[in-house]
Amino acid sequence: MEIIGKRKIWYIISSILIVISIFSLVLQGFNFGIDFKGGTLLHIRFSDQSVDSEKIRAVLAEHSLQNSTIQESSDESVTIKMIDMEQDKLEEVYDSFQKELGEYELLRSEKVGPVIGGELRKAGLLALLIASILQIIYITVRFEFKFAIAAILALLHDVFITIGIFSILRLEVDTIFIAAVLTIIGYSINDTIVIFDRIRENVKNRKKESLDVLINRSIRQTIVRSINTSVAVLAVLLALFFLGGDTTKTFAIALIFGVLIGTYSSIFIASSLWYEFKTEEHRKVGVE
């Protein structure tokens, strides 16, 4: 398998995906959920414990609120996040709950303002920044700085394309999506480290083998493990997407894209970038 020799092809593919993502982000931005753009939050406990999220969503759909977020709690209560509504419209929803789902207790009703959404966006970006810095420190200590930069660039590549896909498909971006992005960071960097670890081992035992041949050999030695791991994770995520509730779909979709892109970048992008950095270093010191 020739990876390094065809690295310009991988760069072109990634560049196309990134450019498309940039256009989408500039032209239509994100489809922010209630967590970010504000809305109404209801905390309810129904007397009939057989009432589940699907029944609640069916009632909400009558008021064009089927995209609301519904979270069930262990104390039999339910938290519903919906778009901002006038009080008279909210009263209509209450009446529908009463009529179709039975008696209930309204534990809390409040509006979530866009200011809180702005704080959440800042917190998400800060979490991404901190995660990237910690990854650079960790990989630099374990490997070397060039490995760290290659890994972080591949990681940012994964995150950017994933959020670009959400923008292109107009999928809702909420706090669950932020959690999914941070999970993608952990998965992607782990897959990259496996390949880098094999490269490092082969470099120690390197004789007359050229660097590109060594990297290709290292990838061949780890690619089955990377693909098998990705397939196993995707099987779980697909089950979560098709069999899980509506509240987990955003998480599952983000991770499905993240795993696919992360596997691609670990095999084709991260190692290619490290090769670029090493050959550039050799040129500077006059080593072929």
CSV table of C-alpha atoms in Angstrom, one decimal:
chain,number,residue,atom,x,y,z
A,1,MET,CA,0.0,0.0,0.0
A,2,GLU,CA,1.5,3.3,-1.1
A,3,ILE,CA,0.4,6.1,1.2
A,4,ILE,CA,3.2,8.6,1.4
A,5,GLY,CA,3.9,8.5,-2.4
A,6,LYS,CA,0.3,9.5,-3.0
A,7,ARG,CA,0.0,12.0,-0.2
A,8,LYS,CA,-0.9,14.9,-2.6
A,9,ILE,CA,-4.1,13.0,-3.5
A,10,TRP,CA,-5.0,12.8,0.2
A,11,TYR,CA,-4.2,16.5,0.6
A,12,ILE,CA,-6.5,17.4,-2.4
A,13,ILE,CA,-9.4,15.3,-1.0
A,14,SER,CA,-9.1,16.9,2.4
A,15,SER,CA,-8.7,20.4,0.9
A,16,ILE,CA,-11.9,19.9,-1.1
A,17,LEU,CA,-13.8,18.9,2.0
A,18,ILE,CA,-12.4,21.8,4.0
A,19,VAL,CA,-13.3,24.3,1.3
A,20,ILE,CA,-16.8,23.0,1.0
A,21,SER,CA,-17.1,23.2,4.8
A,22,ILE,CA,-15.8,26.8,4.8
A,23,PHE,CA,-18.4,27.8,2.1
A,24,SER,CA,-21.2,26.3,4.1
A,25,LEU,CA,-20.1,27.9,7.3
A,26,VAL,CA,-19.8,31.3,5.7
A,27,LEU,CA,-23.1,31.1,3.6
A,28,GLN,CA,-25.4,29.4,6.1
A,29,GLY,CA,-23.6,28.9,9.4
A,30,PHE,CA,-24.9,26.5,12.0
A,31,ASN,CA,-28.3,25.3,12.8
A,32,PHE,CA,-28.0,26.2,16.5
A,33,GLY,CA,-30.3,24.4,18.9
A,34,ILE,CA,-32.1,25.8,21.9
A,35,ASP,CA,-29.0,25.5,24.1
A,36,PHE,CA,-27.3,28.1,22.0
A,37,LYS,CA,-30.0,30.4,20.6
A,38,GLY,CA,-32.3,30.4,23.6
A,39,GLY,CA,-35.8,29.0,24.1
A,40,THR,CA,-38.2,27.7,26.8
A,41,LEU,CA,-37.3,25.0,29.3
A,42,LEU,CA,-40.0,22.9,31.0
A,43,HIS,CA,-39.4,20.5,33.9
A,44,ILE,CA,-42.5,18.2,34.3
A,45,ARG,CA,-43.4,15.1,36.2
A,46,PHE,CA,-46.4,13.1,34.9
A,47,SER,CA,-48.6,11.2,37.3
A,48,ASP,CA,-48.8,8.3,34.8
A,49,GLN,CA,-45.3,6.8,34.8
A,50,SER,CA,-46.0,5.1,31.5
A,51,VAL,CA,-45.6,8.4,29.7
A,52,ASP,CA,-42.3,8.3,27.8
A,53,SER,CA,-40.4,10.7,25.5
A,54,GLU,CA,-42.1,9.3,22.3
A,55,LYS,CA,-45.6,10.1,23.7
A,56,ILE,CA,-44.5,13.6,24.7
A,57,ARG,CA,-42.9,14.2,21.3
A,58,ALA,CA,-46.1,13.1,19.6
A,59,VAL,CA,-48.0,15.8,21.6
A,60,LEU,CA,-45.4,18.4,20.9
A,61,ALA,CA,-45.6,17.6,17.1
A,62,GLU,CA,-49.2,18.8,17.2
A,63,HIS,CA,-47.8,22.2,17.9
A,64,SER,CA,-44.9,21.9,15.4
A,65,LEU,CA,-42.5,21.4,18.3
A,66,GLN,CA,-41.3,17.8,17.3
A,67,ASN,CA,-37.7,19.0,17.2
A,68,SER,CA,-37.7,19.8,20.9
A,69,THR,CA,-35.1,18.1,23.2
A,70,ILE,CA,-36.6,15.7,25.7
A,71,GLN,CA,-34.6,14.3,28.6
A,72,GLU,CA,-35.9,11.7,31.0
A,73,SER,CA,-34.6,11.7,34.6
A,74,SER,CA,-34.3,8.9,37.1
A,75,ASP,CA,-36.9,10.6,39.4
A,76,GLU,CA,-39.6,10.0,36.7
A,77,SER,CA,-39.5,13.7,35.7
A,78,VAL,CA,-38.9,15.0,32.2
A,79,THR,CA,-37.0,18.1,31.0
A,80,ILE,CA,-38.2,19.6,27.7
A,81,LYS,CA,-36.3,22.3,25.8
A,82,MET,CA,-38.3,24.0,23.0
A,83,ILE,CA,-38.2,27.2,21.0
A,84,ASP,CA,-39.2,30.4,22.7
A,85,MET,CA,-42.9,30.7,22.8
A,86,GLU,CA,-45.5,33.3,23.8
A,87,GLN,CA,-47.4,32.4,27.0
A,88,ASP,CA,-50.7,31.8,25.2
A,89,LYS,CA,-49.0,29.2,22.9
A,90,LEU,CA,-47.4,27.6,25.9
A,91,GLU,CA,-50.8,27.3,27.6
A,92,GLU,CA,-52.0,25.4,24.6
A,93,VAL,CA,-49.2,22.9,25.0
A,94,TYR,CA,-50.1,22.6,28.7
A,95,ASP,CA,-53.7,21.8,27.8
A,96,SER,CA,-52.6,19.2,25.3
A,97,PHE,CA,-50.4,17.5,27.9
A,98,GLN,CA,-53.3,17.5,30.3
A,99,LYS,CA,-55.8,16.1,27.7
A,100,GLU,CA,-53.6,13.5,26.1
A,101,LEU,CA,-51.0,12.5,28.8
A,102,GLY,CA,-53.0,13.0,32.0
A,103,GLU,CA,-52.2,14.8,35.2
A,104,TYR,CA,-48.8,16.4,35.6
A,105,GLU,CA,-46.8,18.6,37.9
A,106,LEU,CA,-45.0,21.6,36.4
A,107,LEU,CA,-41.8,21.6,38.4
A,108,ARG,CA,-40.1,24.5,36.5
A,109,SER,CA,-40.7,26.7,33.6
A,110,GLU,CA,-38.1,29.3,32.4
A,111,LYS,CA,-36.7,31.0,29.4
A,112,VAL,CA,-33.1,30.2,28.3
A,113,GLY,CA,-31.7,33.4,26.9
A,114,PRO,CA,-29.1,33.7,24.0
A,115,VAL,CA,-26.6,35.0,26.5
A,116,ILE,CA,-26.3,31.6,28.0
A,117,GLY,CA,-25.9,30.2,24.5
A,118,GLY,CA,-23.0,32.5,23.9
A,119,GLU,CA,-21.4,31.3,27.1
A,120,LEU,CA,-21.8,27.7,26.0
A,121,ARG,CA,-20.1,28.4,22.6
A,122,LYS,CA,-17.2,30.1,24.4
A,123,ALA,CA,-17.0,27.1,26.8
A,124,GLY,CA,-17.0,24.7,23.8
A,125,LEU,CA,-14.2,26.5,22.0
A,126,LEU,CA,-12.2,26.8,25.3
A,127,ALA,CA,-12.6,23.0,25.8
A,128,LEU,CA,-11.3,22.4,22.3
A,129,LEU,CA,-8.3,24.7,22.8
A,130,ILE,CA,-7.4,23.1,26.1
A,131,ALA,CA,-7.8,19.6,24.7
A,132,SER,CA,-5.5,20.5,21.8
A,133,ILE,CA,-2.8,22.0,24.1
A,134,LEU,CA,-2.9,19.0,26.4
A,135,GLN,CA,-2.6,16.6,23.4
A,136,ILE,CA,0.4,18.6,22.1
A,137,ILE,CA,2.1,18.3,25.5
A,138,TYR,CA,1.4,14.6,25.8
A,139,ILE,CA,2.5,13.6,22.3
A,140,THR,CA,5.6,15.8,22.6
A,141,VAL,CA,6.6,14.1,25.8
A,142,ARG,CA,5.9,10.6,24.5
A,143,PHE,CA,7.2,11.1,21.0
A,144,GLU,CA,8.5,14.4,19.7
A,145,PHE,CA,7.2,17.9,18.8
A,146,LYS,CA,6.8,17.1,15.1
A,147,PHE,CA,4.6,14.1,15.9
A,148,ALA,CA,2.5,16.4,18.1
A,149,ILE,CA,2.0,19.1,15.4
A,150,ALA,CA,1.1,16.5,12.8
A,151,ALA,CA,-1.4,14.8,15.1
A,152,ILE,CA,-3.0,18.1,16.1
A,153,LEU,CA,-3.3,19.3,12.5
A,154,ALA,CA,-5.0,15.9,11.6
A,155,LEU,CA,-7.2,16.3,14.7
A,156,LEU,CA,-8.3,19.9,13.7
A,157,HIS,CA,-8.9,18.5,10.2
A,158,ASP,CA,-11.3,15.9,11.7
A,159,VAL,CA,-13.1,18.4,13.9
A,160,PHE,CA,-13.5,21.1,11.2
A,161,ILE,CA,-14.8,18.7,8.5
A,162,THR,CA,-17.3,17.2,11.1
A,163,ILE,CA,-18.7,20.6,12.0
A,164,GLY,CA,-18.7,21.5,8.3
A,165,ILE,CA,-20.9,18.4,7.6
A,166,PHE,CA,-23.3,19.5,10.3
A,167,SER,CA,-23.5,22.9,8.6
A,168,ILE,CA,-24.0,21.5,5.2
A,169,LEU,CA,-26.7,19.1,6.3
A,170,ARG,CA,-28.3,21.7,8.6
A,171,LEU,CA,-28.1,19.3,11.6
A,172,GLU,CA,-28.8,20.8,14.9
A,173,VAL,CA,-25.8,21.9,17.0
A,174,ASP,CA,-26.3,21.7,20.7
A,175,THR,CA,-24.4,20.8,23.9
A,176,ILE,CA,-24.6,17.1,22.9
A,177,PHE,CA,-22.8,18.0,19.7
A,178,ILE,CA,-20.0,19.7,21.7
A,179,ALA,CA,-19.7,16.5,23.8
A,180,ALA,CA,-19.5,14.5,20.6
A,181,VAL,CA,-16.7,16.7,19.2
A,182,LEU,CA,-14.6,16.2,22.3
A,183,THR,CA,-15.2,12.5,22.1
A,184,ILE,CA,-14.0,12.6,18.4
A,185,ILE,CA,-10.8,14.3,19.6
A,186,GLY,CA,-10.1,11.4,22.0
A,187,TYR,CA,-10.9,8.7,19.4
A,188,SER,CA,-9.0,10.3,16.6
A,189,ILE,CA,-5.8,11.1,18.6
A,190,ASN,CA,-5.8,7.5,19.9
A,191,ASP,CA,-5.9,6.0,16.4
A,192,THR,CA,-3.1,8.3,15.3
A,193,ILE,CA,-0.9,7.5,18.2
A,194,VAL,CA,-1.1,3.8,17.4
A,195,ILE,CA,0.3,4.4,14.0
A,196,PHE,CA,2.9,6.9,15.3
A,197,ASP,CA,4.0,4.4,17.9
A,198,ARG,CA,4.7,1.8,15.3
A,199,ILE,CA,6.6,4.4,13.2
A,200,ARG,CA,8.7,5.3,16.2
A,201,GLU,CA,9.5,1.6,16.8
A,202,ASN,CA,10.5,1.0,13.2
A,203,VAL,CA,12.6,4.2,13.1
A,204,LYS,CA,14.7,2.8,16.0
A,205,ASN,CA,15.4,-0.4,14.1
A,206,ARG,CA,15.8,1.4,10.8
A,207,LYS,CA,18.8,0.4,8.6
A,208,LYS,CA,18.9,1.5,4.9
A,209,GLU,CA,15.2,1.8,4.5
A,210,SER,CA,14.0,5.2,3.2
A,211,LEU,CA,11.6,7.2,5.4
A,212,ASP,CA,8.6,6.9,3.1
A,213,VAL,CA,9.0,3.1,2.8
A,214,LEU,CA,9.3,2.9,6.6
A,215,ILE,CA,6.1,4.9,7.1
A,216,ASN,CA,4.2,2.8,4.5
A,217,ARG,CA,5.3,-0.4,6.2
A,218,SER,CA,4.3,1.0,9.6
A,219,ILE,CA,0.8,1.9,8.3
A,220,ARG,CA,0.4,-1.6,6.7
A,221,GLN,CA,1.3,-3.1,10.1
A,222,THR,CA,-1.4,-1.2,11.9
A,223,ILE,CA,-4.1,-0.6,9.3
A,224,VAL,CA,-6.0,-3.8,10.1
A,225,ARG,CA,-6.2,-2.8,13.7
A,226,SER,CA,-7.4,0.7,12.9
A,227,ILE,CA,-10.1,-0.5,10.5
A,228,ASN,CA,-11.3,-3.3,12.8
A,229,THR,CA,-11.6,-0.8,15.7
A,230,SER,CA,-13.5,1.7,13.5
A,231,VAL,CA,-15.9,-1.0,12.2
A,232,ALA,CA,-16.6,-2.1,15.8
A,233,VAL,CA,-17.2,1.4,17.0
A,234,LEU,CA,-19.4,2.2,14.0
A,235,ALA,CA,-21.5,-0.9,14.6
A,236,VAL,CA,-22.3,0.4,18.1
A,237,LEU,CA,-22.9,4.0,16.8
A,238,LEU,CA,-25.3,2.8,14.1
A,239,ALA,CA,-27.2,0.8,16.7
A,240,LEU,CA,-27.4,3.9,18.9
A,241,PHE,CA,-28.6,6.0,15.9
A,242,PHE,CA,-31.3,3.6,14.7
A,243,LEU,CA,-32.4,2.1,18.1
A,244,GLY,CA,-31.6,5.0,20.5
A,245,GLY,CA,-33.9,7.9,21.3
A,246,ASP,CA,-34.0,11.2,19.6
A,247,THR,CA,-31.8,12.8,22.2
A,248,THR,CA,-28.9,10.5,21.2
A,249,LYS,CA,-29.2,10.9,17.5
A,250,THR,CA,-27.0,14.1,17.3
A,251,PHE,CA,-24.3,12.4,19.4
A,252,ALA,CA,-24.4,9.3,17.2
A,253,ILE,CA,-24.4,11.2,13.9
A,254,ALA,CA,-21.5,13.4,14.9
A,255,LEU,CA,-19.5,10.4,16.1
A,256,ILE,CA,-20.2,8.4,13.0
A,257,PHE,CA,-18.8,11.1,10.8
A,258,GLY,CA,-16.0,11.7,13.3
A,259,VAL,CA,-14.9,8.1,13.3
A,260,LEU,CA,-14.9,7.8,9.5
A,261,ILE,CA,-13.0,11.1,9.1
A,262,GLY,CA,-10.7,10.3,12.0
A,263,THR,CA,-9.8,6.9,10.6
A,264,TYR,CA,-9.0,8.4,7.2
A,265,SER,CA,-6.9,11.2,8.7
A,266,SER,CA,-4.9,8.8,11.0
A,267,ILE,CA,-4.0,6.6,8.1
A,268,PHE,CA,-3.6,9.1,5.2
A,269,ILE,CA,-3.0,12.6,6.7
A,270,ALA,CA,-1.2,12.5,10.0
A,271,SER,CA,1.6,10.3,8.8
A,272,SER,CA,2.0,12.2,5.6
A,273,LEU,CA,2.3,15.5,7.5
A,274,TRP,CA,4.9,14.0,9.8
A,275,TYR,CA,6.8,12.9,6.7
A,276,GLU,CA,6.7,16.4,5.3
A,277,PHE,CA,8.1,17.8,8.6
A,278,LYS,CA,10.9,15.3,8.8
A,279,THR,CA,12.0,15.7,5.2
A,280,GLU,CA,11.9,19.5,5.6
A,281,GLU,CA,14.1,19.0,8.7
A,282,HIS,CA,16.5,16.8,6.7
A,283,ARG,CA,16.8,19.4,3.9
A,284,LYS,CA,17.6,22.1,6.4
A,285,VAL,CA,20.5,20.1,7.9
A,286,GLY,CA,21.7,18.8,4.5
A,287,VAL,CA,20.7,15.2,5.1
A,288,GLU,CA,19.1,13.3,2.3
